[in-house]
CSV table of C-alpha atoms in Angstrom, one decimal:
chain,number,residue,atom,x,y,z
A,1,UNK,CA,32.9,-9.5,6.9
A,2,UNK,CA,34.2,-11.2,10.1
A,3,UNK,CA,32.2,-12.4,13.4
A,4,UNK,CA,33.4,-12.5,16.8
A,5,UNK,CA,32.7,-15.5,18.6
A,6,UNK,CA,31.0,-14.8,22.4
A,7,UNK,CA,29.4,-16.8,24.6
A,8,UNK,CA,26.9,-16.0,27.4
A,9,UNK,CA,28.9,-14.4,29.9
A,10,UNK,CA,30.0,-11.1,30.4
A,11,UNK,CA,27.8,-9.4,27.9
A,12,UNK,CA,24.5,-11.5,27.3
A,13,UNK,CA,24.6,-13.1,31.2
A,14,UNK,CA,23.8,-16.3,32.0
A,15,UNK,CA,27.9,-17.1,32.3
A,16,UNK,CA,29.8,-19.6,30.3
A,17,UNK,CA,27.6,-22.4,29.1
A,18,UNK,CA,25.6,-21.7,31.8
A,19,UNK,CA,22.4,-24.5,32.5
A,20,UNK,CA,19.4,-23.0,32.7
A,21,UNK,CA,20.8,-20.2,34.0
A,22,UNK,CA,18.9,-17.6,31.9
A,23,UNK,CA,15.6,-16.7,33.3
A,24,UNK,CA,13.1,-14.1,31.4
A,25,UNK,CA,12.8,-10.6,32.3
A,26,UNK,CA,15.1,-11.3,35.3
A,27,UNK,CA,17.5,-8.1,34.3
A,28,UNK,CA,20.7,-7.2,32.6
A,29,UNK,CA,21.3,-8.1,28.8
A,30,UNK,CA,19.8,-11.3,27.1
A,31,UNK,CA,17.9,-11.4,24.1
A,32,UNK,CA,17.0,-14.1,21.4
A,33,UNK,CA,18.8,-17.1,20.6
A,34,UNK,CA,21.8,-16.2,23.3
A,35,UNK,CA,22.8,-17.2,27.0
A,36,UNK,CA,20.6,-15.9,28.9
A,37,UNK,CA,17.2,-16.2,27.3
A,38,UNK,CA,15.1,-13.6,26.5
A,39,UNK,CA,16.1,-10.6,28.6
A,40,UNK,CA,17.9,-13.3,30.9
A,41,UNK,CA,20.6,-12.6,33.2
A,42,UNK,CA,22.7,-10.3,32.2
A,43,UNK,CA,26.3,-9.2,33.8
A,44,UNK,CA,29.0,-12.2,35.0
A,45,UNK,CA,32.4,-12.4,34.0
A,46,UNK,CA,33.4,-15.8,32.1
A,47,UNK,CA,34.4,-18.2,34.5
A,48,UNK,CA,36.4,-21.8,34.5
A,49,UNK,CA,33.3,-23.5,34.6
A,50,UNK,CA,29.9,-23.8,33.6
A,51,UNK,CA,29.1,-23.7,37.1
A,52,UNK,CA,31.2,-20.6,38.6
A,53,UNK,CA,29.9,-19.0,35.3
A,54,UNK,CA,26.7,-19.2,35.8
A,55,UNK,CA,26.5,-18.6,39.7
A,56,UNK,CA,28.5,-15.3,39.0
A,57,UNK,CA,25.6,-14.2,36.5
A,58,UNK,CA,23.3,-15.2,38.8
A,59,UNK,CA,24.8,-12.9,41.3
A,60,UNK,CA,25.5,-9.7,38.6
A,61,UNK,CA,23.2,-10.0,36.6
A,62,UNK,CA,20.0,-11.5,38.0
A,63,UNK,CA,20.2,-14.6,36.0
A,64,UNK,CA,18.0,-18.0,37.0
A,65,UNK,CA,14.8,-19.0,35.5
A,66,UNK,CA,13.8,-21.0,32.2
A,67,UNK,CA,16.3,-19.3,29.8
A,68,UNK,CA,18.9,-21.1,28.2
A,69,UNK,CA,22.3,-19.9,28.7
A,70,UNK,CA,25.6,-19.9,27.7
A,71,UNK,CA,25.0,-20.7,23.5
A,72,UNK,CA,27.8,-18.7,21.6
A,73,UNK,CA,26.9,-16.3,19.0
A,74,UNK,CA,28.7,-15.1,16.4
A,75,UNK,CA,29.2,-11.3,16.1
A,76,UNK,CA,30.2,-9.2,12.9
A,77,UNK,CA,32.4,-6.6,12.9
A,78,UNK,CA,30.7,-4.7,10.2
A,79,UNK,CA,28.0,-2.0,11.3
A,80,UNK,CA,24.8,-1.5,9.6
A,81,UNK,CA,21.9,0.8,9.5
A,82,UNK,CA,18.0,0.5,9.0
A,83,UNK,CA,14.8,1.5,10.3
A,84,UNK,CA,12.7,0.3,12.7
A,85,UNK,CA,9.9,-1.5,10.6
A,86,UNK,CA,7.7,-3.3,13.5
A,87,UNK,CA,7.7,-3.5,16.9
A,88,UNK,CA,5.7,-6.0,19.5
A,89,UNK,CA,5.5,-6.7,23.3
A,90,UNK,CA,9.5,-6.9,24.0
A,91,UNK,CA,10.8,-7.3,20.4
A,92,UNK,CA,10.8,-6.1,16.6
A,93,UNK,CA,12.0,-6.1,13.1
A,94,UNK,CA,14.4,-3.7,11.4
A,95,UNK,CA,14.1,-3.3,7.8
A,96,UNK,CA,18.1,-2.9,6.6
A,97,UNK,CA,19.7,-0.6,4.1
A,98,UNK,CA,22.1,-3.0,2.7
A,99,UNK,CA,20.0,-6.6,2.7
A,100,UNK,CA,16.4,-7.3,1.0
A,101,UNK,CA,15.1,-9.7,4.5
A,102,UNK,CA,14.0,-7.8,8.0
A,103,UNK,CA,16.2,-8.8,11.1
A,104,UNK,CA,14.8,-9.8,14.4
A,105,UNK,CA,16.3,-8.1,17.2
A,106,UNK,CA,14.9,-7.6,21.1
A,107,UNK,CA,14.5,-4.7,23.0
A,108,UNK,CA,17.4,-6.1,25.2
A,109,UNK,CA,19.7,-5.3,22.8
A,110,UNK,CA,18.9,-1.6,22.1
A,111,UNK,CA,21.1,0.3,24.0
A,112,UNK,CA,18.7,3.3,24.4
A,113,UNK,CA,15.3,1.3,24.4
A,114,UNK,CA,13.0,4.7,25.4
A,115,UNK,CA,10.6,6.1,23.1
A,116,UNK,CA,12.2,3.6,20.3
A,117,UNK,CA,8.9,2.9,17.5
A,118,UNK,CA,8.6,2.5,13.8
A,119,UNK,CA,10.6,4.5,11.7
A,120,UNK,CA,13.2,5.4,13.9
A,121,UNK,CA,16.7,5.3,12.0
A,122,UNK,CA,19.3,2.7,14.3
A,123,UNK,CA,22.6,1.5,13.8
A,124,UNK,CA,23.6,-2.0,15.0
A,125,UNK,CA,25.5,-5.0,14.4
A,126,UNK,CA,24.1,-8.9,12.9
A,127,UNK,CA,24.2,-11.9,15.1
A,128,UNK,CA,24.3,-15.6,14.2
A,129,UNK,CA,23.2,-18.2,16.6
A,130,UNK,CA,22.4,-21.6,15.7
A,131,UNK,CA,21.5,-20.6,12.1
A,132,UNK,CA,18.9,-17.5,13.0
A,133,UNK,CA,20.6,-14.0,12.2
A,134,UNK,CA,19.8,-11.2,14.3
A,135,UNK,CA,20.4,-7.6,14.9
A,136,UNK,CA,22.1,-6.8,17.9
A,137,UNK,CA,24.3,-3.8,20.0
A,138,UNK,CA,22.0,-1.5,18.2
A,139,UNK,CA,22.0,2.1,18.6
A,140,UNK,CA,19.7,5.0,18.0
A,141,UNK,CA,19.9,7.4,15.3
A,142,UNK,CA,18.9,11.0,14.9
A,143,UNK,CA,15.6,10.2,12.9
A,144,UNK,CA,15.5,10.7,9.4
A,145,UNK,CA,19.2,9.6,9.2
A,146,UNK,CA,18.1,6.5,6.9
A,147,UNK,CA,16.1,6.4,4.1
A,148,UNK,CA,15.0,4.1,2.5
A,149,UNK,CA,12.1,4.9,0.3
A,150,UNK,CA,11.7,8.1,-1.6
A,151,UNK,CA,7.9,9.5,-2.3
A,152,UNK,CA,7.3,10.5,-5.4
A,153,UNK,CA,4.5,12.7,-5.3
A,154,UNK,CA,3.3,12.8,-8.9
A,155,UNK,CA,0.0,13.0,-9.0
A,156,UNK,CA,0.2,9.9,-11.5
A,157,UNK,CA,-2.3,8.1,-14.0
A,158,UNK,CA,-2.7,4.7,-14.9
A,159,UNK,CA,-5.5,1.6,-15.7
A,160,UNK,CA,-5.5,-1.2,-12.7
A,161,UNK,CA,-4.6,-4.5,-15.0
A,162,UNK,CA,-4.3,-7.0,-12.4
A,163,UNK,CA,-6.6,-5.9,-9.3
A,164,UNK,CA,-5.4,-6.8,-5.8
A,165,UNK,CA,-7.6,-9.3,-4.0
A,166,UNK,CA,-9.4,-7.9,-0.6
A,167,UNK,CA,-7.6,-8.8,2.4
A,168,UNK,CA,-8.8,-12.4,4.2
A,169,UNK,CA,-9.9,-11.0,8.2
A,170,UNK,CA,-6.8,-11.4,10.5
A,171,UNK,CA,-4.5,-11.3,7.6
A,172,UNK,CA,-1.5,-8.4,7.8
A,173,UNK,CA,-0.3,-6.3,5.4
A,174,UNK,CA,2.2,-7.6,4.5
A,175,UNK,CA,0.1,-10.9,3.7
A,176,UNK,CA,-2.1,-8.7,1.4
A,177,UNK,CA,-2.1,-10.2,-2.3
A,178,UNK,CA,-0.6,-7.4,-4.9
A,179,UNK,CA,-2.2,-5.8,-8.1
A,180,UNK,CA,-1.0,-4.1,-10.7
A,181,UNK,CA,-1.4,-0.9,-12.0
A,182,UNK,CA,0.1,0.5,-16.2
A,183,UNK,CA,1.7,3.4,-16.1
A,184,UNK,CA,2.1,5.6,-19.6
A,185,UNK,CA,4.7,8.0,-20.0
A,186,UNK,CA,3.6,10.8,-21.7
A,187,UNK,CA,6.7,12.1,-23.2
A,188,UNK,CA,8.4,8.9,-24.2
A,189,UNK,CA,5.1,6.9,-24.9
A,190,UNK,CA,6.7,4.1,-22.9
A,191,UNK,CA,4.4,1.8,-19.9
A,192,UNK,CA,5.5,0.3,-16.9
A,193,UNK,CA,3.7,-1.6,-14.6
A,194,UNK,CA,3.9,-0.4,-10.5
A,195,UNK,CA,2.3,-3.1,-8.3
A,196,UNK,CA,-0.1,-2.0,-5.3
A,197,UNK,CA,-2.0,-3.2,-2.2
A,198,UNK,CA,-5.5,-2.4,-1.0
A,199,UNK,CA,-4.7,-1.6,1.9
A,200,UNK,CA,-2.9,1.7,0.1
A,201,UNK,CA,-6.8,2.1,-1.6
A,202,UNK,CA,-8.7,5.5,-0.6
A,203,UNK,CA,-11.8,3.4,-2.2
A,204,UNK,CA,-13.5,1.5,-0.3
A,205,UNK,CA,-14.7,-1.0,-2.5
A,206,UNK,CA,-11.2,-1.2,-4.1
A,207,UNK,CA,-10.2,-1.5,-7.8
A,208,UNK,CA,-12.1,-3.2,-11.0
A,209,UNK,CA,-9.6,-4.0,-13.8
A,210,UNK,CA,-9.7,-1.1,-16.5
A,211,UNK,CA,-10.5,1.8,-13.4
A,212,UNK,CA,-8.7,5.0,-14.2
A,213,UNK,CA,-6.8,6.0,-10.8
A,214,UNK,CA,-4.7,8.5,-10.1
A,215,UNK,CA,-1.8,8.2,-7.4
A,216,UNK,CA,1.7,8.0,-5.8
A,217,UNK,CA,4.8,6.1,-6.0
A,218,UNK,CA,6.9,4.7,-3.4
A,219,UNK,CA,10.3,3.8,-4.9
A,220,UNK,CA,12.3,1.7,-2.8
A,221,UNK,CA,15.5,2.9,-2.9
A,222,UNK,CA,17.5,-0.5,-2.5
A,223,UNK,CA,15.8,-2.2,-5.1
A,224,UNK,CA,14.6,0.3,-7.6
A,225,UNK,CA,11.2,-1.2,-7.1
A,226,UNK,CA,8.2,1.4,-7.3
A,227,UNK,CA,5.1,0.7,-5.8
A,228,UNK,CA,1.8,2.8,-5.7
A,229,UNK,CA,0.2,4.5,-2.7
A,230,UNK,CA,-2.8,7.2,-2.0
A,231,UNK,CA,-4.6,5.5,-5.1
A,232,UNK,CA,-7.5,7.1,-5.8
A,233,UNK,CA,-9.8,6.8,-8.7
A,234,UNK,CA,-9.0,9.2,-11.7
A,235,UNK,CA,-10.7,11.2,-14.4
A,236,UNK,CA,-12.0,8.6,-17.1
A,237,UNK,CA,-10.6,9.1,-20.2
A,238,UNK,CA,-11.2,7.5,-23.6
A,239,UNK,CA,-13.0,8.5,-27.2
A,240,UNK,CA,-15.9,5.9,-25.9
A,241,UNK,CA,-17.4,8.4,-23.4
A,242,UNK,CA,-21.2,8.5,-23.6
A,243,UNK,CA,-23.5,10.9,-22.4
A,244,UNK,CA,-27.0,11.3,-20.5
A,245,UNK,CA,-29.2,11.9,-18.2
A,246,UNK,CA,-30.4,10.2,-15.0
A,247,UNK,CA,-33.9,8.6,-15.2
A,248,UNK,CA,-35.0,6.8,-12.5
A,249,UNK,CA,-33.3,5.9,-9.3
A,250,UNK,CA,-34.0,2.8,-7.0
A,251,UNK,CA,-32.3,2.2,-3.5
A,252,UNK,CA,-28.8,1.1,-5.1
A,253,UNK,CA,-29.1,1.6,-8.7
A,254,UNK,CA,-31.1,3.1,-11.7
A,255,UNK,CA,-31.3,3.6,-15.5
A,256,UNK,CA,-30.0,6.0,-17.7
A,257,UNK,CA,-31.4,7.8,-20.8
A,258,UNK,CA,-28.7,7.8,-23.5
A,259,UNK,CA,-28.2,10.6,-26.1
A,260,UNK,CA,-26.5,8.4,-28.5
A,261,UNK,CA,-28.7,5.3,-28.3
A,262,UNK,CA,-32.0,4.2,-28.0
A,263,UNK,CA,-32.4,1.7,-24.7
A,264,UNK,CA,-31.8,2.8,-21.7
A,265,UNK,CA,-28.3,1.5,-19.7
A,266,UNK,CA,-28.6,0.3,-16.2
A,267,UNK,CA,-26.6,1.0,-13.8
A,268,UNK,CA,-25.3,0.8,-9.9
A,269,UNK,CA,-23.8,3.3,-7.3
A,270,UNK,CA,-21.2,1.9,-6.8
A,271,UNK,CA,-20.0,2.8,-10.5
A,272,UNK,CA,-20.7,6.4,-9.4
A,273,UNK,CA,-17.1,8.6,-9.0
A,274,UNK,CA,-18.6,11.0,-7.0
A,275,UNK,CA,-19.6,8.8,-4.0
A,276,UNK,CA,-20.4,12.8,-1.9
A,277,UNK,CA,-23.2,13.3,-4.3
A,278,UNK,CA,-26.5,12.0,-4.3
A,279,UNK,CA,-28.1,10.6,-7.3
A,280,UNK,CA,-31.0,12.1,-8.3
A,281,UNK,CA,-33.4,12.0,-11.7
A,282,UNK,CA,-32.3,14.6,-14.2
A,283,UNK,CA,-28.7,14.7,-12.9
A,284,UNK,CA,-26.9,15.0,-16.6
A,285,UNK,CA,-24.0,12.5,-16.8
A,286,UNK,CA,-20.9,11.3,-18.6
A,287,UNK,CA,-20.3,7.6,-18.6
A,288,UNK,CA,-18.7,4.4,-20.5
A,289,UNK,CA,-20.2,1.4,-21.6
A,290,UNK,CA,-19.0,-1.9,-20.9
A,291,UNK,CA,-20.5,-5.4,-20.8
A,292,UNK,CA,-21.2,-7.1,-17.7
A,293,UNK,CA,-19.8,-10.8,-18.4
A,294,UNK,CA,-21.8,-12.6,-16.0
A,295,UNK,CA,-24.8,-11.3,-16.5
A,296,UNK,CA,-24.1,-10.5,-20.3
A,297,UNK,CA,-25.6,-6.9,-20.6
A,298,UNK,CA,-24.1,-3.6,-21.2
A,299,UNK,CA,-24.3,-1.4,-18.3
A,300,UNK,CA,-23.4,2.4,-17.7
A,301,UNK,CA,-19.6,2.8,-15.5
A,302,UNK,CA,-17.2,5.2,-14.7
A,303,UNK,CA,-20.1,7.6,-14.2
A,304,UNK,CA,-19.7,11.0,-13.8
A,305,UNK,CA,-21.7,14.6,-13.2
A,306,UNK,CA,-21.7,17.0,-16.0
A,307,UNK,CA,-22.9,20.5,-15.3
A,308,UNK,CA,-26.7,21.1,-16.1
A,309,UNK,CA,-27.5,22.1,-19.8
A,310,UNK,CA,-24.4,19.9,-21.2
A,311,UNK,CA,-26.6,17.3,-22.7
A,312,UNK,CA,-28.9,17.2,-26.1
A,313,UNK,CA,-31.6,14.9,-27.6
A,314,UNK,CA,-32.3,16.8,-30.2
A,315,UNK,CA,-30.1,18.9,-32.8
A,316,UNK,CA,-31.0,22.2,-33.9
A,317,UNK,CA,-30.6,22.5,-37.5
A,318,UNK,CA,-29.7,26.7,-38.5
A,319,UNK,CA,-29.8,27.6,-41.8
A,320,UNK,CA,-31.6,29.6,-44.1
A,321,UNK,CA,-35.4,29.5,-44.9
A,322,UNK,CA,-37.7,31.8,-47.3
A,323,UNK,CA,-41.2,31.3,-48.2
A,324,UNK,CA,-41.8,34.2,-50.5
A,325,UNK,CA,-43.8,34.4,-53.1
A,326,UNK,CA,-42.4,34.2,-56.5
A,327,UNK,CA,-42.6,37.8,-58.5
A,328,UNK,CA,-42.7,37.0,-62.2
A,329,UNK,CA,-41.2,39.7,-64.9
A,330,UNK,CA,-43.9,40.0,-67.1
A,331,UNK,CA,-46.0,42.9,-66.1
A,332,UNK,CA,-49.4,42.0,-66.1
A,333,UNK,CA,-52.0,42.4,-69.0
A,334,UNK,CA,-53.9,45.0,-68.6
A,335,UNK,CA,-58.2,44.0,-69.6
């Protein structure tokens, strides 16, 4: 890998070592960390001095104004590719094929800046000024030309061990704390463990540890990394599945009648996994058991509608019973 040395000239304006020469928005090329400032004066052929160099970018390329020109920045020959992972007011970030960290770059250094947004595949080449790297010359790619992440549609199971932590207001996603999420393999027996973000949550109220969810993976192709999206909660599964029948219902929870035990279990809506149905008194349900710790009782979760007629409180016994009278062989004595 080998870098060109330029300086602010005749491709980012602003001249030779220009002074203040740069300006923002004031036309031609620019950008971050390079003679001109952002979007600064663009055009100018390098001149003798710092002077003629910056009055001819001045004059070519409408330099002037509060950028700083004429820093030098490196250039590498090498061209990479990525996708366009965020975009702002007059600048972005483009996630790369070939390195894990996003690169700056500003619009004044796309070459075909219309209609570019996230996603779109570019080509480009990395910058070094003063110690920041950037992405720069870049180019526009027939979408879909890189990718970087392959969906993996599944539908998958697994049991949220480590549950991700709700998002604090004003914080982004990528800010967003990470849970985790065991995976079984059903022909091999093996787990793995797939992190995941709330933000990728169809529940609203997100994940408890020990939920059942079903889901996606995103495996990032660079990395091998597999992460879960379009999480959902699942089908409970488990031998400890109890049955009963809905008894009373208040305005966010109620109390179960149990065929398997005496007391009734509490227990609140939000435990429900069919949050499209209302709750109502006879409603015959499937549910597990599980100790709150705080409040140190055993509540009914994981709830979920059974079909009506599913559950029993009493056994029916069937086999066979006679109460004839017994016939005796001795015929009887005649008076």
């Amino acid at each position: 890998m080998s870098y060109d040395r330029r300086g602010g000239g005749r491709e980012y304006g602003g001249g030779n070592g220009g002074r203040d020469r740069g300006g923002f928005d004031r036309g031609g090329k620019g950008g971050y960390d390079r003679g001109g400032g952002f979007d600064g004066g663009g055009g100018g052929s390098v001149m003798p001095t710092d002077y003629q160099g910056s009055a001819r970018g001045e004059r070519r390329g409408g330099g002037g104004g509060k950028g700083k020109g004429g820093r030098e920045m490196e250039i590498c020959d090498a061209v990479e590719r990525g996708l366009v992972a965020t975009m702002k007011d007059n600048f972005g970030f483009i996630k790369c094929e070939d390195r894990p960290e996003e690169l700056f770059f500003h619009f004044s250094d796309v070459r075909d800046r219309d209609g570019v947004r996230p996603g779109d595949s570019v080509e480009f080449r990395v910058g070094r000024s003063r110690g920041k790297v950037n992405a720069v010359e870049i180019t526009m790619l027939p979408r879909g030309t890189v990718v970087l992440e392959e969906l993996l549609e599944g539908p998958f199971q697994g049991v949220v061990k480590l549950p991700a932590m709700q998002p604090r207001k004003g914080q982004s996603a990528s800010q967003e704390s990470q849970g985790m999420i065991e995976v079984s393999n059903e022909e091999s027996g093996a787990t793995e463990t797939v992190s995941y973000r709330n933000s990728d949550c169809q529940e609203r109220r997100g994940f408890r540890k020990g939920d059942d969810v079903e889901f996606a993976i995103m495996l990032d192709k660079r990395s091998g990394r597999k992460s879960a999206i379009k999480i959902k909660m699942g089908k409970p599964t488990g031998a400890n599945r109890e049955q009963g029948i809905v008894q009373t219902v208040k305005d966010s929870f109620g109390f179960l009648e149990c065929a398997d035990r005496s007391a009734r279990l509490f227990f609140h809506f939000s435990e429900m996994m069919d949050r499209n149905t209302g709750v109502r008194p006879g409603d015959e349900v499937e549910f597990t058991c599980a100790v709150d710790e705080r409040k140190k009782q055993e509540n009914a979760t994981k709830i979920v509608f059974l079909p009506a007629g599913t559950v029993f409180f009493e056994v029916r016994i069937c086999r066979p019973y006679t109460n004839a009278p017994t016939h005796s062989s001795t015929p009887p004595n005649p008076q």
